[in-house]
PDB file of C-alpha atoms and ligand atoms in Angstrom:
ATOM      1  CA  MET A  23      14.571 -20.245   1.913  1.00 35.00           C
ATOM      2  CA  VAL A  24      12.343 -18.650   4.498  1.00 36.00           C
ATOM      3  CA  GLY A  25      11.207 -20.803   7.427  1.00 37.00           C
ATOM      4  CA  VAL A  26       7.645 -21.851   6.742  1.00 36.00           C
ATOM      5  CA  ALA A  27       7.121 -23.252  10.213  1.00 37.00           C
ATOM      6  CA  LEU A  28       7.293 -19.869  11.917  1.00 37.00           C
ATOM      7  CA  GLY A  29       3.529 -19.533  12.067  1.00 36.00           C
ATOM      8  CA  THR A  30       3.000 -22.909  13.702  1.00 35.00           C
ATOM      9  CA  ALA A  31       0.903 -22.892  16.856  1.00 35.00           C
ATOM     10  CA  PRO A  32       3.150 -22.060  19.837  1.00 35.00           C
ATOM     11  CA  SER A  33       1.817 -24.921  21.961  1.00 33.00           C
ATOM     12  CA  VAL A  34       3.958 -27.476  20.120  1.00 31.00           C
ATOM     13  CA  PHE A  35       7.213 -25.761  21.139  1.00 30.00           C
ATOM     14  CA  SER A  36       9.149 -25.866  24.376  1.00 33.00           C
ATOM     15  CA  GLN A  37       9.620 -22.455  26.029  1.00 36.00           C
ATOM     16  CA  THR A  38      13.210 -22.247  24.754  1.00 35.00           C
ATOM     17  CA  ASN A  39      12.208 -22.879  21.180  1.00 36.00           C
ATOM     18  CA  LEU A  40       9.306 -20.503  21.495  1.00 36.00           C
ATOM     19  CA  ASN A  41      11.588 -17.702  22.634  1.00 37.00           C
ATOM     20  CA  SER A  42      13.917 -18.126  19.700  1.00 36.00           C
ATOM     21  CA  ILE A  43      10.999 -18.266  17.290  1.00 36.00           C
ATOM     22  CA  THR A  44       9.173 -15.257  18.677  1.00 40.00           C
ATOM     23  CA  SER A  45      12.387 -13.225  18.773  1.00 38.00           C
ATOM     24  CA  LYS A  46      12.770 -13.919  15.049  1.00 59.00           C
ATOM     25  CA  THR A  47       9.213 -13.007  14.329  1.00 71.00           C
ATOM     26  CA  SER A  48       8.399 -10.321  16.889  1.00 95.00           C
ATOM     27  CA  PRO A  49       5.674  -8.142  15.353  1.00 98.00           C
ATOM     28  CA  ILE A  50       6.584  -5.643  12.662  1.00 98.00           C
ATOM     29  CA  ALA A  51       4.563  -3.038  10.816  1.00 98.00           C
ATOM     30  CA  VAL A  52       6.049  -1.416   7.710  1.00 98.00           C
ATOM     31  CA  ALA A  53       4.485   1.157   5.415  1.00 98.00           C
ATOM     32  CA  THR A  54       5.412   3.075   2.309  1.00 98.00           C
ATOM     33  CA  TRP A  55       6.625   6.654   2.899  1.00 96.00           C
ATOM     34  CA  ASN A  56       7.048   8.346   6.242  1.00 95.00           C
ATOM     35  CA  PHE A  57       3.672   7.296   7.619  1.00 96.00           C
ATOM     36  CA  GLN A  58       4.878   6.759  11.155  1.00 97.00           C
ATOM     37  CA  ASN A  59       1.471   7.537  12.683  1.00 97.00           C
ATOM     38  CA  ALA A  60       0.116   4.606  10.704  1.00 98.00           C
ATOM     39  CA  THR A  61       2.928   2.202  11.635  1.00 98.00           C
ATOM     40  CA  LYS A  62       2.651   3.307  15.255  1.00 98.00           C
ATOM     41  CA  MET A  63      -1.055   2.496  15.279  1.00 98.00           C
ATOM     42  CA  ALA A  64      -0.548  -0.887  13.615  1.00 98.00           C
ATOM     43  CA  GLY A  65       2.624  -1.732  15.534  1.00 98.00           C
ATOM     44  CA  SER A  66       1.109  -0.922  18.935  1.00 98.00           C
ATOM     45  CA  MET A  67      -1.888  -3.073  18.088  1.00 98.00           C
ATOM     46  CA  LEU A  68       0.360  -5.959  17.055  1.00 98.00           C
ATOM     47  CA  TYR A  69       2.293  -5.781  20.339  1.00 97.00           C
ATOM     48  CA  ASP A  70      -1.046  -5.785  22.169  1.00 97.00           C
ATOM     49  CA  GLY A  71      -1.792  -9.074  20.444  1.00 97.00           C
ATOM     50  CA  ALA A  72      -3.950  -7.924  17.511  1.00 98.00           C
ATOM     51  CA  SER A  73      -4.014  -9.977  14.332  1.00 98.00           C
ATOM     52  CA  ALA A  74      -2.010  -8.764  11.351  1.00 98.00           C
ATOM     53  CA  LEU A  75      -5.288  -8.253   9.483  1.00 98.00           C
ATOM     54  CA  ASP A  76      -6.845  -5.990  12.138  1.00 98.00           C
ATOM     55  CA  ALA A  77      -3.606  -4.059  12.568  1.00 98.00           C
ATOM     56  CA  VAL A  78      -3.049  -3.451   8.875  1.00 98.00           C
ATOM     57  CA  GLU A  79      -6.615  -2.209   8.377  1.00 98.00           C
ATOM     58  CA  LYS A  80      -6.470   0.181  11.346  1.00 98.00           C
ATOM     59  CA  GLY A  81      -2.959   1.274  10.383  1.00 98.00           C
ATOM     60  CA  VAL A  82      -3.820   2.458   6.881  1.00 98.00           C
ATOM     61  CA  MET A  83      -7.059   4.029   8.153  1.00 97.00           C
ATOM     62  CA  VAL A  84      -4.876   6.621   9.911  1.00 97.00           C
ATOM     63  CA  GLU A  85      -3.804   7.966   6.520  1.00 95.00           C
ATOM     64  CA  GLU A  86      -7.265   7.615   4.981  1.00 95.00           C
ATOM     65  CA  ALA A  87      -8.515  10.011   7.662  1.00 94.00           C
ATOM     66  CA  ASN A  88      -5.528  12.354   7.398  1.00 90.00           C
ATOM     67  CA  LEU A  89      -6.759  15.473   5.598  1.00 88.00           C
ATOM     68  CA  LYS A  90      -3.206  16.624   4.954  1.00 85.00           C
ATOM     69  CA  ASN A  91      -2.459  13.548   2.858  1.00 84.00           C
ATOM     70  CA  THR A  92      -3.800  14.468  -0.567  1.00 83.00           C
ATOM     71  CA  THR A  93      -3.191  11.035  -2.068  1.00 86.00           C
ATOM     72  CA  VAL A  94      -5.217   8.861   0.291  1.00 89.00           C
ATOM     73  CA  GLY A  95      -8.842   8.835   1.467  1.00 89.00           C
ATOM     74  CA  ASN A  96     -10.473  11.980   2.808  1.00 86.00           C
ATOM     75  CA  GLY A  97      -8.754  15.064   1.374  1.00 83.00           C
ATOM     76  CA  GLY A  98      -7.421  13.101  -1.599  1.00 87.00           C
ATOM     77  CA  ALA A  99      -6.857  15.112  -4.771  1.00 89.00           C
ATOM     78  CA  PRO A 100      -9.689  14.731  -7.287  1.00 92.00           C
ATOM     79  CA  ASP A 101      -9.573  13.580 -10.884  1.00 93.00           C
ATOM     80  CA  ARG A 102      -9.559  16.229 -13.601  1.00 94.00           C
ATOM     81  CA  ASP A 103     -13.364  16.505 -13.406  1.00 94.00           C
ATOM     82  CA  GLY A 104     -13.333  17.166  -9.667  1.00 94.00           C
ATOM     83  CA  ASN A 105     -14.321  13.666  -8.421  1.00 94.00           C
ATOM     84  CA  VAL A 106     -12.444  12.155  -5.480  1.00 95.00           C
ATOM     85  CA  THR A 107     -12.324   8.446  -6.346  1.00 96.00           C
ATOM     86  CA  LEU A 108     -10.648   5.969  -4.046  1.00 97.00           C
ATOM     87  CA  ASP A 109      -9.010   2.582  -4.616  1.00 97.00           C
ATOM     88  CA  ALA A 110      -8.009   0.114  -1.902  1.00 98.00           C
ATOM     89  CA  CYS A 111      -7.310  -3.543  -1.273  1.00 98.00           C
ATOM     90  CA  ILE A 112      -6.509  -5.858   1.596  1.00 98.00           C
ATOM     91  CA  MET A 113      -5.139  -9.401   1.898  1.00 98.00           C
ATOM     92  CA  SER A 114      -5.339 -11.734   4.861  1.00 98.00           C
ATOM     93  CA  PRO A 115      -2.857 -14.448   5.822  1.00 98.00           C
ATOM     94  CA  ASP A 116      -5.176 -17.162   4.487  1.00 98.00           C
ATOM     95  CA  GLY A 117      -4.735 -15.735   0.985  1.00 97.00           C
ATOM     96  CA  ASN A 118      -8.169 -14.153   0.878  1.00 98.00           C
ATOM     97  CA  ALA A 119      -8.425 -10.715  -0.722  1.00 98.00           C
ATOM     98  CA  GLY A 120     -10.849  -7.834  -1.129  1.00 98.00           C
ATOM     99  CA  SER A 121     -10.720  -4.685  -3.201  1.00 98.00           C
ATOM    100  CA  VAL A 122     -12.688  -1.595  -4.169  1.00 98.00           C
ATOM    101  CA  VAL A 123     -12.026   0.665  -7.132  1.00 98.00           C
ATOM    102  CA  TYR A 124     -13.449   4.023  -8.141  1.00 98.00           C
ATOM    103  CA  LEU A 125     -15.257   4.332  -4.824  1.00 98.00           C
ATOM    104  CA  LYS A 126     -16.647   7.792  -4.058  1.00 97.00           C
ATOM    105  CA  GLU A 127     -17.764   9.431  -0.810  1.00 96.00           C
ATOM    106  CA  ILE A 128     -16.549   6.782   1.632  1.00 97.00           C
ATOM    107  CA  GLU A 129     -13.711   7.803   3.919  1.00 96.00           C
ATOM    108  CA  HIS A 130     -12.333   4.329   4.579  1.00 97.00           C
ATOM    109  CA  PRO A 131     -12.189   2.302   1.373  1.00 98.00           C
ATOM    110  CA  VAL A 132      -9.889  -0.264   3.010  1.00 98.00           C
ATOM    111  CA  SER A 133     -12.697  -1.238   5.387  1.00 98.00           C
ATOM    112  CA  VAL A 134     -15.087  -1.620   2.458  1.00 98.00           C
ATOM    113  CA  ALA A 135     -12.456  -3.801   0.759  1.00 98.00           C
ATOM    114  CA  ARG A 136     -12.317  -5.936   3.899  1.00 98.00           C
ATOM    115  CA  LYS A 137     -16.109  -6.290   3.833  1.00 98.00           C
ATOM    116  CA  VAL A 138     -15.931  -7.335   0.171  1.00 98.00           C
ATOM    117  CA  MET A 139     -13.409  -9.984   1.214  1.00 98.00           C
ATOM    118  CA  GLU A 140     -15.394 -11.217   4.186  1.00 98.00           C
ATOM    119  CA  GLU A 141     -19.029 -10.698   3.224  1.00 98.00           C
ATOM    120  CA  THR A 142     -19.228 -11.351  -0.512  1.00 98.00           C
ATOM    121  CA  PRO A 143     -18.273 -14.154  -2.896  1.00 98.00           C
ATOM    122  CA  HIS A 144     -16.211 -11.597  -4.865  1.00 98.00           C
ATOM    123  CA  VAL A 145     -12.787  -9.989  -4.677  1.00 98.00           C
ATOM    124  CA  MET A 146     -13.421  -6.612  -6.274  1.00 98.00           C
ATOM    125  CA  LEU A 147     -16.320  -4.162  -6.438  1.00 98.00           C
ATOM    126  CA  ALA A 148     -16.231  -0.986  -8.526  1.00 98.00           C
ATOM    127  CA  GLY A 149     -17.886   2.413  -8.650  1.00 98.00           C
ATOM    128  CA  GLU A 150     -21.599   2.663  -7.990  1.00 98.00           C
ATOM    129  CA  GLY A 151     -21.867  -1.009  -6.978  1.00 98.00           C
ATOM    130  CA  ALA A 152     -19.055  -0.593  -4.445  1.00 98.00           C
ATOM    131  CA  LEU A 153     -20.778   2.505  -3.034  1.00 98.00           C
ATOM    132  CA  GLN A 154     -24.143   0.752  -2.752  1.00 98.00           C
ATOM    133  CA  PHE A 155     -22.473  -2.192  -1.019  1.00 98.00           C
ATOM    134  CA  ALA A 156     -20.680   0.148   1.395  1.00 98.00           C
ATOM    135  CA  ILE A 157     -23.938   1.878   2.308  1.00 98.00           C
ATOM    136  CA  GLN A 158     -25.639  -1.481   2.837  1.00 98.00           C
ATOM    137  CA  GLN A 159     -22.790  -2.367   5.169  1.00 98.00           C
ATOM    138  CA  GLY A 160     -23.416   0.766   7.239  1.00 98.00           C
ATOM    139  CA  PHE A 161     -20.718   3.090   5.892  1.00 98.00           C
ATOM    140  CA  LYS A 162     -21.724   6.750   5.791  1.00 97.00           C
ATOM    141  CA  ARG A 163     -21.428   8.970   2.709  1.00 97.00           C
ATOM    142  CA  LYS A 164     -19.171  11.965   3.118  1.00 95.00           C
ATOM    143  CA  ASN A 165     -17.879  14.764   0.892  1.00 94.00           C
ATOM    144  CA  LEU A 166     -14.173  13.957   0.565  1.00 93.00           C
ATOM    145  CA  LEU A 167     -13.193  17.030  -1.462  1.00 93.00           C
ATOM    146  CA  THR A 168     -11.660  19.410   1.049  1.00 91.00           C
ATOM    147  CA  PRO A 169     -11.613  23.169   0.336  1.00 92.00           C
ATOM    148  CA  GLU A 170      -7.812  22.934  -0.026  1.00 92.00           C
ATOM    149  CA  SER A 171      -8.008  20.138  -2.597  1.00 91.00           C
ATOM    150  CA  GLU A 172     -10.746  21.971  -4.457  1.00 93.00           C
ATOM    151  CA  THR A 173      -8.670  25.157  -4.602  1.00 94.00           C
ATOM    152  CA  ALA A 174      -5.610  23.232  -5.850  1.00 91.00           C
ATOM    153  CA  TRP A 175      -7.734  21.487  -8.493  1.00 93.00           C
ATOM    154  CA  LYS A 176      -9.195  24.798  -9.698  1.00 93.00           C
ATOM    155  CA  GLU A 177      -5.685  26.170  -9.946  1.00 93.00           C
ATOM    156  CA  TRP A 178      -4.661  23.101 -11.967  1.00 89.00           C
ATOM    157  CA  LEU A 179      -7.614  23.610 -14.312  1.00 93.00           C
ATOM    158  CA  LYS A 180      -6.105  26.926 -15.445  1.00 92.00           C
ATOM    159  CA  LYS A 181      -3.275  25.126 -17.264  1.00 88.00           C
ATOM    160  CA  LYS A 182      -4.450  21.517 -17.221  1.00 88.00           C
ATOM    161  CA  GLU A 183      -0.895  20.226 -17.354  1.00 82.00           C
ATOM    162  CA  TYR A 184      -0.831  16.548 -16.480  1.00 78.00           C
ATOM    163  CA  LYS A 185       2.659  15.821 -15.275  1.00 72.00           C
ATOM    164  CA  PRO A 186       3.069  14.027 -11.936  1.00 65.00           C
ATOM    165  CA  ILE A 187       6.104  15.363 -10.071  1.00 59.00           C
ATOM    166  CA  ILE A 188       8.460  12.669  -8.835  1.00 58.00           C
ATOM    167  CA  ASN A 189       8.329  12.172  -5.050  1.00 56.00           C
ATOM    168  CA  ILE A 190       6.555  15.468  -4.556  1.00 52.00           C
ATOM    169  CA  GLU A 191       2.972  15.087  -5.582  1.00 49.00           C
ATOM    170  CA  ASN A 192       0.879  12.087  -6.418  1.00 51.00           C
ATOM    171  CA  HIS A 193       3.009   9.606  -4.526  1.00 61.00           C
ATOM    172  CA  ASP A 194       1.718   9.287  -1.005  1.00 80.00           C
ATOM    173  CA  THR A 195      -0.201   6.071  -1.335  1.00 94.00           C
ATOM    174  CA  ILE A 196       0.035   3.954   1.765  1.00 97.00           C
ATOM    175  CA  GLY A 197       0.883   0.291   1.338  1.00 98.00           C
ATOM    176  CA  MET A 198       1.370  -1.552   4.606  1.00 98.00           C
ATOM    177  CA  LEU A 199       2.504  -5.018   5.686  1.00 98.00           C
ATOM    178  CA  CYS A 200       2.058  -6.380   9.210  1.00 98.00           C
ATOM    179  CA  LEU A 201       3.607  -9.431  10.794  1.00 98.00           C
ATOM    180  CA  ASP A 202       1.847 -10.486  13.978  1.00 98.00           C
ATOM    181  CA  ARG A 203       2.817 -12.527  17.042  1.00 96.00           C
ATOM    182  CA  ASN A 204       1.817 -15.749  15.309  1.00 96.00           C
ATOM    183  CA  GLY A 205       4.118 -14.952  12.415  1.00 97.00           C
ATOM    184  CA  ASP A 206       1.163 -14.285  10.095  1.00 97.00           C
ATOM    185  CA  ILE A 207       1.332 -11.568   7.452  1.00 98.00           C
ATOM    186  CA  ALA A 208      -1.457  -9.300   6.215  1.00 98.00           C
ATOM    187  CA  GLY A 209      -1.294  -6.328   3.868  1.00 98.00           C
ATOM    188  CA  ALA A 210      -3.301  -3.370   2.631  1.00 98.00           C
ATOM    189  CA  CYS A 211      -2.946  -0.589   0.098  1.00 98.00           C
ATOM    190  CA  THR A 212      -5.129   2.512  -0.209  1.00 97.00           C
ATOM    191  CA  THR A 213      -5.038   5.625  -2.401  1.00 96.00           C
ATOM    192  CA  SER A 214      -6.926   8.344  -4.190  1.00 92.00           C
ATOM    193  CA  GLY A 215      -4.623   7.634  -7.126  1.00 93.00           C
ATOM    194  CA  LEU A 216      -2.829  10.151  -9.258  1.00 91.00           C
ATOM    195  CA  ALA A 217      -4.024  13.721  -8.888  1.00 90.00           C
ATOM    196  CA  TYR A 218      -5.991  14.996 -11.891  1.00 92.00           C
ATOM    197  CA  LYS A 219      -6.102  11.542 -13.489  1.00 92.00           C
ATOM    198  CA  MET A 220      -8.689  10.911 -16.197  1.00 93.00           C
ATOM    199  CA  ASN A 221     -12.160  10.209 -14.907  1.00 95.00           C
ATOM    200  CA  GLY A 222     -12.405   6.433 -14.461  1.00 96.00           C
ATOM    201  CA  ARG A 223      -8.661   5.814 -14.159  1.00 96.00           C
ATOM    202  CA  VAL A 224      -7.643   3.050 -11.750  1.00 97.00           C
ATOM    203  CA  GLY A 225      -3.999   2.426 -10.888  1.00 96.00           C
ATOM    204  CA  ASP A 226      -2.062  -0.410  -9.312  1.00 98.00           C
ATOM    205  CA  SER A 227      -3.026   0.146  -5.686  1.00 98.00           C
ATOM    206  CA  PRO A 228      -6.284  -1.887  -5.527  1.00 98.00           C
ATOM    207  CA  ILE A 229      -5.053  -4.588  -7.909  1.00 98.00           C
ATOM    208  CA  ILE A 230      -4.039  -7.782  -6.150  1.00 98.00           C
ATOM    209  CA  GLY A 231      -0.563  -8.644  -7.434  1.00 98.00           C
ATOM    210  CA  ALA A 232       0.293  -5.080  -8.485  1.00 98.00           C
ATOM    211  CA  GLY A 233      -0.158  -2.696  -5.512  1.00 98.00           C
ATOM    212  CA  LEU A 234      -0.159  -5.531  -2.978  1.00 98.00           C
ATOM    213  CA  TYR A 235       0.500  -9.218  -2.831  1.00 98.00           C
ATOM    214  CA  LEU A 236       1.321 -11.665  -0.097  1.00 98.00           C
ATOM    215  CA  ASP A 237       1.651 -15.333   0.523  1.00 98.00           C
ATOM    216  CA  ASN A 238       1.716 -16.220   4.195  1.00 98.00           C
ATOM    217  CA  GLU A 239       4.275 -18.952   3.510  1.00 97.00           C
ATOM    218  CA  VAL A 240       6.710 -16.478   1.964  1.00 98.00           C
ATOM    219  CA  GLY A 241       6.070 -12.787   2.717  1.00 98.00           C
ATOM    220  CA  GLY A 242       4.453  -9.749   1.148  1.00 98.00           C
ATOM    221  CA  ALA A 243       5.093  -6.699  -0.996  1.00 99.00           C
ATOM    222  CA  VAL A 244       3.452  -3.330  -1.602  1.00 98.00           C
ATOM    223  CA  ALA A 245       4.014  -0.631  -4.192  1.00 98.00           C
ATOM    224  CA  THR A 246       3.724   3.099  -4.653  1.00 97.00           C
ATOM    225  CA  GLY A 247       4.454   5.456  -7.500  1.00 95.00           C
ATOM    226  CA  MET A 248       3.357   5.483 -11.119  1.00 95.00           C
ATOM    227  CA  GLY A 249       0.601   2.905 -11.081  1.00 95.00           C
ATOM    228  CA  GLU A 250       0.673   2.349 -14.825  1.00 95.00           C
ATOM    229  CA  ALA A 251       4.268   1.073 -14.638  1.00 96.00           C
ATOM    230  CA  ILE A 252       3.556  -1.106 -11.611  1.00 97.00           C
ATOM    231  CA  LEU A 253       0.507  -2.628 -13.299  1.00 97.00           C
ATOM    232  CA  LYS A 254       2.586  -3.618 -16.319  1.00 97.00           C
ATOM    233  CA  SER A 255       5.138  -5.524 -14.232  1.00 97.00           C
ATOM    234  CA  VAL A 256       2.645  -6.946 -11.681  1.00 98.00           C
ATOM    235  CA  GLY A 257       5.419  -5.915  -9.331  1.00 98.00           C
ATOM    236  CA  SER A 258       4.183  -7.079  -5.926  1.00 98.00           C
ATOM    237  CA  PHE A 259       3.360 -10.559  -7.178  1.00 98.00           C
ATOM    238  CA  LEU A 260       6.742 -10.705  -8.869  1.00 98.00           C
ATOM    239  CA  ILE A 261       8.532  -9.808  -5.629  1.00 98.00           C
ATOM    240  CA  VAL A 262       6.728 -12.475  -3.599  1.00 98.00           C
ATOM    241  CA  GLU A 263       7.523 -15.079  -6.237  1.00 98.00           C
ATOM    242  CA  LEU A 264      11.181 -14.032  -6.263  1.00 98.00           C
ATOM    243  CA  MET A 265      11.286 -14.341  -2.462  1.00 98.00           C
ATOM    244  CA  ARG A 266       9.714 -17.784  -2.796  1.00 98.00           C
ATOM    245  CA  GLN A 267      12.634 -18.715  -5.046  1.00 98.00           C
ATOM    246  CA  GLY A 268      15.084 -17.661  -2.333  1.00 97.00           C
ATOM    247  CA  LYS A 269      15.760 -13.974  -2.983  1.00 98.00           C
ATOM    248  CA  SER A 270      15.901 -11.617  -0.007  1.00 98.00           C
ATOM    249  CA  PRO A 271      13.227  -8.883   0.134  1.00 98.00           C
ATOM    250  CA  GLN A 272      15.893  -6.376  -0.949  1.00 98.00           C
ATOM    251  CA  GLU A 273      17.042  -8.450  -3.925  1.00 98.00           C
ATOM    252  CA  ALA A 274      13.450  -9.096  -4.966  1.00 98.00           C
ATOM    253  CA  CYS A 275      12.523  -5.382  -4.835  1.00 98.00           C
ATOM    254  CA  GLU A 276      15.612  -4.517  -6.877  1.00 98.00           C
ATOM    255  CA  GLU A 277      14.760  -7.048  -9.555  1.00 98.00           C
ATOM    256  CA  ALA A 278      11.183  -5.782  -9.787  1.00 98.00           C
ATOM    257  CA  VAL A 279      12.331  -2.176 -10.268  1.00 98.00           C
ATOM    258  CA  MET A 280      14.891  -3.302 -12.863  1.00 98.00           C
ATOM    259  CA  ARG A 281      12.174  -4.958 -14.950  1.00 97.00           C
ATOM    260  CA  THR A 282      10.652  -1.518 -15.458  1.00 98.00           C
ATOM    261  CA  VAL A 283      13.991   0.256 -15.888  1.00 98.00           C
ATOM    262  CA  ASN A 284      15.062  -2.236 -18.552  1.00 98.00           C
ATOM    263  CA  LYS A 285      11.798  -2.187 -20.455  1.00 97.00           C
ATOM    264  CA  ASP A 286      10.521   1.384 -20.257  1.00 96.00           C
ATOM    265  CA  PRO A 287      12.761   4.005 -21.960  1.00 96.00           C
ATOM    266  CA  ASP A 288      10.829   6.712 -20.104  1.00 95.00           C
ATOM    267  CA  TYR A 289      11.776   5.412 -16.636  1.00 96.00           C
ATOM    268  CA  LYS A 290      13.686   8.556 -15.653  1.00 95.00           C
ATOM    269  CA  ASN A 291      10.457  10.538 -15.787  1.00 93.00           C
ATOM    270  CA  PHE A 292       8.510   8.693 -13.127  1.00 93.00           C
ATOM    271  CA  GLN A 293       8.954   7.055  -9.760  1.00 94.00           C
ATOM    272  CA  ILE A 294       8.054   3.542  -8.698  1.00 96.00           C
ATOM    273  CA  ALA A 295       8.903   2.083  -5.312  1.00 97.00           C
ATOM    274  CA  PHE A 296       8.456  -1.306  -3.685  1.00 98.00           C
ATOM    275  CA  LEU A 297       8.568  -2.403  -0.055  1.00 98.00           C
ATOM    276  CA  ALA A 298       8.728  -6.077   0.914  1.00 98.00           C
ATOM    277  CA  MET A 299       8.929  -8.175   4.064  1.00 98.00           C
ATOM    278  CA  ASN A 300       9.449 -11.908   4.384  1.00 98.00           C
ATOM    279  CA  LYS A 301       8.254 -14.308   7.068  1.00 96.00           C
ATOM    280  CA  ALA A 302      11.479 -13.895   9.023  1.00 96.00           C
ATOM    281  CA  GLY A 303      10.747 -10.167   9.344  1.00 97.00           C
ATOM    282  CA  GLU A 304      13.486  -9.108   6.910  1.00 97.00           C
ATOM    283  CA  VAL A 305      12.546  -5.919   5.076  1.00 98.00           C
ATOM    284  CA  GLY A 306      13.743  -4.560   1.736  1.00 98.00           C
ATOM    285  CA  SER A 307      12.866  -1.636  -0.494  1.00 98.00           C
ATOM    286  CA  TYR A 308      13.962  -0.177  -3.815  1.00 98.00           C
ATOM    287  CA  CYS A 309      12.845   2.576  -6.145  1.00 98.00           C
ATOM    288  CA  ILE A 310      13.918   4.369  -9.314  1.00 97.00           C
ATOM    289  CA  HIS A 311      14.570   7.866  -7.929  1.00 96.00           C
ATOM    290  CA  LYS A 312      16.133   8.742  -4.612  1.00 95.00           C
ATOM    291  CA  GLY A 313      13.643  10.080  -2.072  1.00 94.00           C
ATOM    292  CA  PHE A 314      11.406   7.142  -1.266  1.00 96.00           C
ATOM    293  CA  THR A 315      11.328   6.208   2.408  1.00 97.00           C
ATOM    294  CA  TYR A 316       9.418   3.653   4.449  1.00 98.00           C
ATOM    295  CA  ALA A 317       8.200   3.660   8.042  1.00 98.00           C
ATOM    296  CA  LYS A 318       8.851   0.725  10.325  1.00 98.00           C
ATOM    297  CA  TYR A 319       7.577  -0.118  13.798  1.00 98.00           C
ATOM    298  CA  HIS A 320       9.482  -2.849  15.590  1.00 97.00           C
ATOM    299  CA  GLU A 321       9.871  -3.509  19.297  1.00 95.00           C
ATOM    300  CA  GLY A 322       8.750  -0.042  20.339  1.00 94.00           C
ATOM    301  CA  GLU A 323      10.910   1.774  17.794  1.00 97.00           C
ATOM    302  CA  ASN A 324       9.141   3.700  15.075  1.00 98.00           C
ATOM    303  CA  THR A 325      11.501   4.852  12.333  1.00 98.00           C
ATOM    304  CA  ASN A 326      11.585   6.399   8.898  1.00 98.00           C
ATOM    305  CA  ASN A 327      14.068   4.626   6.627  1.00 98.00           C
ATOM    306  CA  PRO A 328      15.534   5.835   3.347  1.00 97.00           C
ATOM    307  CA  SER A 329      15.265   3.379   0.490  1.00 98.00           C
ATOM    308  CA  SER A 330      18.112   2.643  -1.861  1.00 98.00           C
ATOM    309  CA  SER A 331      17.405   3.676  -5.434  1.00 98.00           C
ATOM    310  CA  TYR A 332      18.492   2.965  -8.992  1.00 98.00           C
ATOM    311  CA  LEU A 333      19.206   6.611  -9.759  1.00 97.00           C
ATOM    312  CA  GLU A 334      21.086   8.871  -7.376  1.00 90.00           C
ATOM    313  CA  GLU A 335      18.666  11.746  -7.979  1.00 77.00           C
TER     314      GLU A 335
HETATM  315  N1  LIG B 406       0.343   4.030  -7.136  1.00 87.24           N
HETATM  316  C1  LIG B 406      -0.684   5.043  -7.029  1.00 87.24           C
HETATM  317  C2  LIG B 406      -1.488   5.048  -8.287  1.00 87.24           C
HETATM  318  O1  LIG B 406      -0.908   4.963  -9.357  1.00 87.24           O
HETATM  319  C3  LIG B 406      -0.141   6.401  -6.801  1.00 87.24           C
HETATM  320  C4  LIG B 406       0.719   6.555  -5.588  1.00 87.24           C
HETATM  321  O2  LIG B 406       1.499   5.693  -5.226  1.00 87.24           O
HETATM  322  O3  LIG B 406       0.613   7.592  -4.962  1.00 87.24           O
HETATM  323  O4  LIG B 406      -2.682   5.226  -8.225  1.00 87.24           O
END
């Protein structure tokens, strides 16, 4: 069972106890895939004393602004009709959550999701309503379809073959978890979804419980890969509940992947991957196909770590 008292206010501890507690919970930022620029941003902020919530938002914003990442934010691949539509969500240690789906023309959907969480009585805003809300909140409209993404889409239109390639395209969603100096956990997930998806399609990434879930008494989990499969298993919620029951982050991620492997006869044809961290700062990850990695920033070290997988290919 994970120590629930780790987030208790430091003032109640003697210096000796405080040292042992902070060494167990020194800040950590982890993110799906090799997004070390994002974990560096979030990790440095955490070591400067930022809250997990601020760090996780700023961390994933690095990838939202990265034009080379065609699965997140600006530069994201469009749907089959040429629309770049973004999905994102965020959760704070107090259990609050915000989400936007099918948001167009706003570079940082995670920040809109945070505004939904903090400024509205709702959890999720979609489409035109989400865009109107973003503009009211001062976000600026921007064309997110880069010339490169447009060219690739036009090339795709020639054959219109819809077949996401495992680990190569369509799977660069960033899901991030941050553990701050107080031992509090926050998480975020942001994506442009699957390239050339149907107009209106929303995947797992902005869905609380699927692409992201956390409970500050237990830990958190994020997902990437074929959103349809992750939605059906509500994978991130499942992982947090398994950790609550005493499983390690690694064991919990493995069980979540196995739910899909055991139920979906098509599992060899798509990738799903989970990344989890508990309150003690233990990290685990698991996926169907080899090739998924996660970035981790801890005590000045920023690393890319291969995940274990169900299949060896
Ligand atoms: N999970 C995302 C989605 O299905 C895709 C990804 O991870 O890249 O929208």
